[in-house]
Amino acid sequence: MMRILMIEPIGKIGGMHQYTNSLLTELVKLNVNIKLITSAHAKNDFNPRLQVNFLFGTIFRSKNYLLNIFLFFRGAIKSLLISFFENRKIIHLHFFGFKSYFFLLFSLFYFFRREIIITIHDIEELTKQRKRNFSLRLSLHIFMKSDACIVHNNFTKKSLNYLSKVKIKNIYIINHGNYDDYVKNLKAKYKNSFNYKNIFKSKFKHILFFGSIKEKDNKKLNIS
């Protein structure tokens, strides 16, 4: 059986906990033994059947810089130990633009010869960096050194290969999933309330949106 350790310190920020909950639930159905290491922000939002450990505590919610550093390194080291003690040789990381904590996590597990899979969510920062600066070059280097990279659309794959001098061969497109389970849960939650009619019985179409709405940038890369 495949044994994977997913490390995602962000937790509940931007709805990431719902993304990871759906992803892990489907992987478990495929008989994948996967454990998630995350922060404590989403402690009650996961499928109780999943293996979830909140080793990163309240990281990124505190204004205390030293506390955040302590929480990060404590979570990272304990995650590494779990990967050895539980024989989890495959590490799954999430990329949201170049961040120092992501680089440190990647370096730690790469040094100890873990197989690394990266899901690349947001490359907006990289596409804006027309001049090949340090963070862009380092991000592309990390992607190439990974055993596999996952993107959710063809545009992201084309963008990365456009930015890279050498074509990144280990990128796989896996389309974004849906959140049908959350819609069903909302219906059950509001069924006997006044809001049920307004939310689910209106003639308007509903869009479930995760992420952030940003100011339009007219200087996009010209990728065909």
mmCIF file of C-alpha atoms in Angstrom:
data_model
loop_
_atom_site.group_PDB
_atom_site.id
_atom_site.type_symbol
_atom_site.label_atom_id
_atom_site.label_comp_id
_atom_site.label_asym_id
_atom_site.label_seq_id
_atom_site.Cartn_x
_atom_site.Cartn_y
_atom_site.Cartn_z
ATOM 1 C CA MET A 1 0.000 0.000 0.000
ATOM 2 C CA MET A 2 1.234 3.482 -0.882
ATOM 3 C CA ARG A 3 2.098 5.492 2.240
ATOM 4 C CA ILE A 4 2.090 9.282 1.850
ATOM 5 C CA LEU A 5 2.708 12.153 4.241
ATOM 6 C CA MET A 6 1.028 15.414 3.179
ATOM 7 C CA ILE A 7 2.438 18.519 4.852
ATOM 8 C CA GLU A 8 0.353 21.667 4.643
ATOM 9 C CA PRO A 9 0.988 24.241 7.417
ATOM 10 C CA ILE A 10 -1.515 26.821 6.113
ATOM 11 C CA GLY A 11 -4.564 25.020 7.499
ATOM 12 C CA LYS A 12 -7.842 26.931 7.171
ATOM 13 C CA ILE A 13 -6.564 29.977 5.284
ATOM 14 C CA GLY A 14 -8.342 30.450 1.932
ATOM 15 C CA GLY A 15 -10.468 27.323 2.340
ATOM 16 C CA MET A 16 -7.429 25.076 2.012
ATOM 17 C CA HIS A 17 -8.755 22.722 4.704
ATOM 18 C CA GLN A 18 -11.780 21.932 2.525
ATOM 19 C CA TYR A 19 -9.562 21.243 -0.465
ATOM 20 C CA THR A 20 -7.324 18.889 1.499
ATOM 21 C CA ASN A 21 -10.268 17.203 3.211
ATOM 22 C CA SER A 22 -11.852 16.338 -0.155
ATOM 23 C CA LEU A 23 -8.537 15.260 -1.655
ATOM 24 C CA LEU A 24 -7.620 12.985 1.246
ATOM 25 C CA THR A 25 -11.104 11.490 1.410
ATOM 26 C CA GLU A 26 -10.919 10.449 -2.247
ATOM 27 C CA LEU A 27 -7.376 9.086 -1.890
ATOM 28 C CA VAL A 28 -8.444 6.945 1.070
ATOM 29 C CA LYS A 29 -11.233 5.507 -1.109
ATOM 30 C CA LEU A 30 -8.479 4.434 -3.518
ATOM 31 C CA ASN A 31 -6.766 2.547 -0.677
ATOM 32 C CA VAL A 32 -3.976 5.104 -0.269
ATOM 33 C CA ASN A 33 -2.559 5.348 3.257
ATOM 34 C CA ILE A 34 -2.116 9.105 3.656
ATOM 35 C CA LYS A 35 -1.602 11.252 6.734
ATOM 36 C CA LEU A 36 -1.958 15.032 6.827
ATOM 37 C CA ILE A 37 0.227 17.297 8.969
ATOM 38 C CA THR A 38 -1.313 20.754 9.235
ATOM 39 C CA SER A 39 -2.109 23.615 11.622
ATOM 40 C CA ALA A 40 -4.758 23.633 14.311
ATOM 41 C CA HIS A 41 -6.951 26.259 12.619
ATOM 42 C CA ALA A 42 -9.189 23.604 11.039
ATOM 43 C CA LYS A 43 -9.251 21.108 13.869
ATOM 44 C CA ASN A 44 -12.929 20.161 13.580
ATOM 45 C CA ASP A 45 -13.327 20.370 9.801
ATOM 46 C CA PHE A 46 -11.885 17.069 8.634
ATOM 47 C CA ASN A 47 -13.451 13.726 7.896
ATOM 48 C CA PRO A 48 -13.072 11.772 11.191
ATOM 49 C CA ARG A 49 -11.865 8.760 9.211
ATOM 50 C CA LEU A 50 -8.783 10.645 8.010
ATOM 51 C CA GLN A 51 -5.386 10.617 9.681
ATOM 52 C CA VAL A 52 -4.759 14.259 10.577
ATOM 53 C CA ASN A 53 -2.110 15.617 12.924
ATOM 54 C CA PHE A 54 -2.038 19.305 13.935
ATOM 55 C CA LEU A 55 1.682 19.576 14.625
ATOM 56 C CA PHE A 56 2.001 23.159 13.328
ATOM 57 C CA GLY A 57 -0.308 24.503 16.045
ATOM 58 C CA THR A 58 -1.507 28.089 15.540
ATOM 59 C CA ILE A 59 1.270 29.008 13.104
ATOM 60 C CA PHE A 60 0.779 32.168 10.986
ATOM 61 C CA ARG A 61 -2.052 33.381 13.268
ATOM 62 C CA SER A 62 0.303 34.873 15.807
ATOM 63 C CA LYS A 63 2.059 38.225 15.412
ATOM 64 C CA ASN A 64 4.931 36.837 17.442
ATOM 65 C CA TYR A 65 7.647 36.132 14.858
ATOM 66 C CA LEU A 66 9.725 33.953 17.175
ATOM 67 C CA LEU A 67 6.689 31.852 18.091
ATOM 68 C CA ASN A 68 5.910 31.245 14.411
ATOM 69 C CA ILE A 69 9.498 30.149 13.802
ATOM 70 C CA PHE A 70 9.307 27.755 16.768
ATOM 71 C CA LEU A 71 5.975 26.290 15.583
ATOM 72 C CA PHE A 72 7.312 25.822 12.080
ATOM 73 C CA PHE A 73 10.509 24.013 13.045
ATOM 74 C CA ARG A 74 8.710 21.896 15.636
ATOM 75 C CA GLY A 75 6.152 20.807 13.022
ATOM 76 C CA ALA A 76 8.786 20.236 10.347
ATOM 77 C CA ILE A 77 11.080 18.094 12.530
ATOM 78 C CA LYS A 78 8.202 16.031 13.927
ATOM 79 C CA SER A 79 6.899 15.522 10.392
ATOM 80 C CA LEU A 80 10.312 14.250 9.316
ATOM 81 C CA LEU A 81 10.389 11.818 12.245
ATOM 82 C CA ILE A 82 6.919 10.544 11.351
ATOM 83 C CA SER A 83 8.059 9.946 7.777
ATOM 84 C CA PHE A 84 10.820 7.666 9.120
ATOM 85 C CA PHE A 85 8.966 5.935 11.953
ATOM 86 C CA GLU A 86 5.889 5.217 9.807
ATOM 87 C CA ASN A 87 7.872 4.481 6.644
ATOM 88 C CA ARG A 88 6.214 7.249 4.643
ATOM 89 C CA LYS A 89 8.704 7.806 1.852
ATOM 90 C CA ILE A 90 6.424 9.991 -0.289
ATOM 91 C CA ILE A 91 5.982 13.610 0.825
ATOM 92 C CA HIS A 92 3.247 15.798 -0.654
ATOM 93 C CA LEU A 93 3.753 19.591 -0.449
ATOM 94 C CA HIS A 94 1.611 22.507 -1.675
ATOM 95 C CA PHE A 95 3.076 25.533 -3.487
ATOM 96 C CA PHE A 96 1.380 28.952 -3.166
ATOM 97 C CA GLY A 97 4.101 31.137 -4.590
ATOM 98 C CA PHE A 98 7.651 31.168 -3.310
ATOM 99 C CA LYS A 99 7.737 31.284 0.499
ATOM 100 C CA SER A 100 10.677 30.690 2.817
ATOM 101 C CA TYR A 101 8.810 28.016 4.807
ATOM 102 C CA PHE A 102 8.111 26.066 1.607
ATOM 103 C CA PHE A 103 11.781 26.159 0.605
ATOM 104 C CA LEU A 104 12.821 24.921 4.059
ATOM 105 C CA LEU A 105 10.305 22.066 3.997
ATOM 106 C CA PHE A 106 11.397 20.985 0.541
ATOM 107 C CA SER A 107 15.095 21.167 1.467
ATOM 108 C CA LEU A 108 14.583 19.156 4.651
ATOM 109 C CA PHE A 109 12.840 16.223 2.969
ATOM 110 C CA TYR A 110 14.989 16.378 -0.159
ATOM 111 C CA PHE A 111 18.122 16.145 1.992
ATOM 112 C CA PHE A 112 16.792 13.008 3.685
ATOM 113 C CA ARG A 113 15.973 11.436 0.320
ATOM 114 C CA ARG A 114 12.192 11.444 0.504
ATOM 115 C CA GLU A 115 10.216 11.279 -2.733
ATOM 116 C CA ILE A 116 8.545 14.668 -3.144
ATOM 117 C CA ILE A 117 5.292 15.498 -4.942
ATOM 118 C CA ILE A 118 4.310 19.163 -5.230
ATOM 119 C CA THR A 119 0.860 20.480 -6.066
ATOM 120 C CA ILE A 120 1.386 23.906 -7.636
ATOM 121 C CA HIS A 121 -1.630 26.103 -6.865
ATOM 122 C CA ASP A 122 -0.583 29.691 -7.485
ATOM 123 C CA ILE A 123 2.072 30.861 -9.925
ATOM 124 C CA GLU A 124 0.927 34.476 -10.185
ATOM 125 C CA GLU A 125 4.014 35.731 -8.388
ATOM 126 C CA LEU A 126 6.235 33.807 -10.778
ATOM 127 C CA THR A 127 4.462 34.986 -13.946
ATOM 128 C CA LYS A 128 4.941 38.601 -12.857
ATOM 129 C CA GLN A 129 8.660 38.108 -12.445
ATOM 130 C CA ARG A 130 9.693 38.744 -16.020
ATOM 131 C CA LYS A 131 13.288 39.278 -14.960
ATOM 132 C CA ARG A 132 14.513 35.880 -13.869
ATOM 133 C CA ASN A 133 15.201 36.761 -10.263
ATOM 134 C CA PHE A 134 16.340 34.493 -7.468
ATOM 135 C CA SER A 135 12.934 33.306 -6.214
ATOM 136 C CA LEU A 136 11.767 32.433 -9.732
ATOM 137 C CA ARG A 137 14.917 30.472 -10.561
ATOM 138 C CA LEU A 138 14.847 28.679 -7.215
ATOM 139 C CA SER A 139 11.156 27.757 -7.588
ATOM 140 C CA LEU A 140 11.718 26.290 -11.038
ATOM 141 C CA HIS A 141 14.766 24.411 -9.753
ATOM 142 C CA ILE A 142 12.646 22.908 -6.954
ATOM 143 C CA PHE A 143 9.985 21.785 -9.432
ATOM 144 C CA MET A 144 12.599 20.067 -11.578
ATOM 145 C CA LYS A 145 14.152 18.328 -8.578
ATOM 146 C CA SER A 146 10.774 17.026 -7.408
ATOM 147 C CA ASP A 147 9.659 13.539 -8.347
ATOM 148 C CA ALA A 148 6.355 14.901 -9.651
ATOM 149 C CA CYS A 149 4.478 18.198 -9.902
ATOM 150 C CA ILE A 150 0.689 18.465 -10.095
ATOM 151 C CA VAL A 151 -1.169 21.405 -11.650
ATOM 152 C CA HIS A 152 -4.910 21.838 -12.080
ATOM 153 C CA ASN A 153 -4.971 23.269 -15.604
ATOM 154 C CA ASN A 154 -3.045 23.427 -18.847
ATOM 155 C CA PHE A 155 -2.393 27.168 -18.499
ATOM 156 C CA THR A 156 -0.288 26.635 -15.380
ATOM 157 C CA LYS A 157 1.743 23.934 -17.100
ATOM 158 C CA LYS A 158 2.349 26.131 -20.145
ATOM 159 C CA SER A 159 3.266 29.074 -17.929
ATOM 160 C CA LEU A 160 5.891 27.084 -16.043
ATOM 161 C CA ASN A 161 7.450 25.723 -19.222
ATOM 162 C CA TYR A 162 7.421 29.239 -20.682
ATOM 163 C CA LEU A 163 9.251 30.632 -17.666
ATOM 164 C CA SER A 164 11.766 27.794 -17.559
ATOM 165 C CA LYS A 165 14.724 27.581 -19.906
ATOM 166 C CA VAL A 166 14.439 23.800 -19.784
ATOM 167 C CA LYS A 167 11.039 22.111 -20.227
ATOM 168 C CA ILE A 168 9.799 20.643 -16.956
ATOM 169 C CA LYS A 169 8.980 17.027 -17.793
ATOM 170 C CA ASN A 170 7.527 15.850 -14.496
ATOM 171 C CA ILE A 171 4.332 17.978 -14.558
ATOM 172 C CA TYR A 172 0.951 16.248 -14.555
ATOM 173 C CA ILE A 173 -2.413 17.935 -15.080
ATOM 174 C CA ILE A 174 -5.116 16.750 -12.690
ATOM 175 C CA ASN A 175 -8.295 18.778 -13.013
ATOM 176 C CA HIS A 176 -9.678 20.467 -9.918
ATOM 177 C CA GLY A 177 -12.318 18.428 -8.098
ATOM 178 C CA ASN A 178 -15.764 19.532 -6.966
ATOM 179 C CA TYR A 179 -17.275 20.303 -3.579
ATOM 180 C CA ASP A 180 -20.571 18.453 -3.884
ATOM 181 C CA ASP A 181 -20.236 17.064 -0.360
ATOM 182 C CA TYR A 182 -20.082 20.573 1.109
ATOM 183 C CA VAL A 183 -23.186 21.656 -0.800
ATOM 184 C CA LYS A 184 -25.045 18.624 0.588
ATOM 185 C CA ASN A 185 -23.851 19.473 4.098
ATOM 186 C CA LEU A 186 -25.029 23.067 3.706
ATOM 187 C CA LYS A 187 -28.438 21.897 2.543
ATOM 188 C CA ALA A 188 -28.754 19.658 5.577
ATOM 189 C CA LYS A 189 -27.595 22.479 7.872
ATOM 190 C CA TYR A 190 -30.057 25.084 6.581
ATOM 191 C CA LYS A 191 -32.982 22.814 5.634
ATOM 192 C CA ASN A 192 -35.254 23.896 8.496
ATOM 193 C CA SER A 193 -34.144 27.497 8.546
ATOM 194 C CA PHE A 194 -35.367 30.677 6.869
ATOM 195 C CA ASN A 195 -32.162 30.853 4.798
ATOM 196 C CA TYR A 196 -32.837 27.539 3.039
ATOM 197 C CA LYS A 197 -35.267 29.080 0.571
ATOM 198 C CA ASN A 198 -33.019 32.078 -0.074
ATOM 199 C CA ILE A 199 -29.905 29.976 -0.604
ATOM 200 C CA PHE A 200 -31.096 26.860 -2.399
ATOM 201 C CA LYS A 201 -34.549 27.636 -3.810
ATOM 202 C CA SER A 202 -33.790 30.915 -5.570
ATOM 203 C CA LYS A 203 -33.677 31.210 -9.346
ATOM 204 C CA PHE A 204 -30.111 32.443 -9.258
ATOM 205 C CA LYS A 205 -27.118 30.255 -10.034
ATOM 206 C CA HIS A 206 -24.696 29.768 -7.157
ATOM 207 C CA ILE A 207 -20.924 29.741 -7.397
ATOM 208 C CA LEU A 208 -18.821 28.231 -4.619
ATOM 209 C CA PHE A 209 -15.554 30.175 -4.698
ATOM 210 C CA PHE A 210 -12.261 29.402 -2.934
ATOM 211 C CA GLY A 211 -9.189 31.586 -3.093
ATOM 212 C CA SER A 212 -8.863 35.341 -3.361
ATOM 213 C CA ILE A 213 -10.159 37.962 -5.777
ATOM 214 C CA LYS A 214 -7.342 40.204 -6.941
ATOM 215 C CA GLU A 215 -7.095 43.328 -9.035
ATOM 216 C CA LYS A 216 -6.920 42.535 -12.744
ATOM 217 C CA ASP A 217 -3.408 42.554 -14.148
ATOM 218 C CA ASN A 218 -3.278 43.556 -17.799
ATOM 219 C CA LYS A 219 0.354 42.591 -18.136
ATOM 220 C CA LYS A 220 -0.125 38.852 -18.370
ATOM 221 C CA LEU A 221 2.333 36.549 -20.059
ATOM 222 C CA ASN A 222 1.623 35.983 -23.730
ATOM 223 C CA ILE A 223 1.331 32.203 -23.678
ATOM 224 C CA SER A 224 -0.274 30.418 -26.595
#
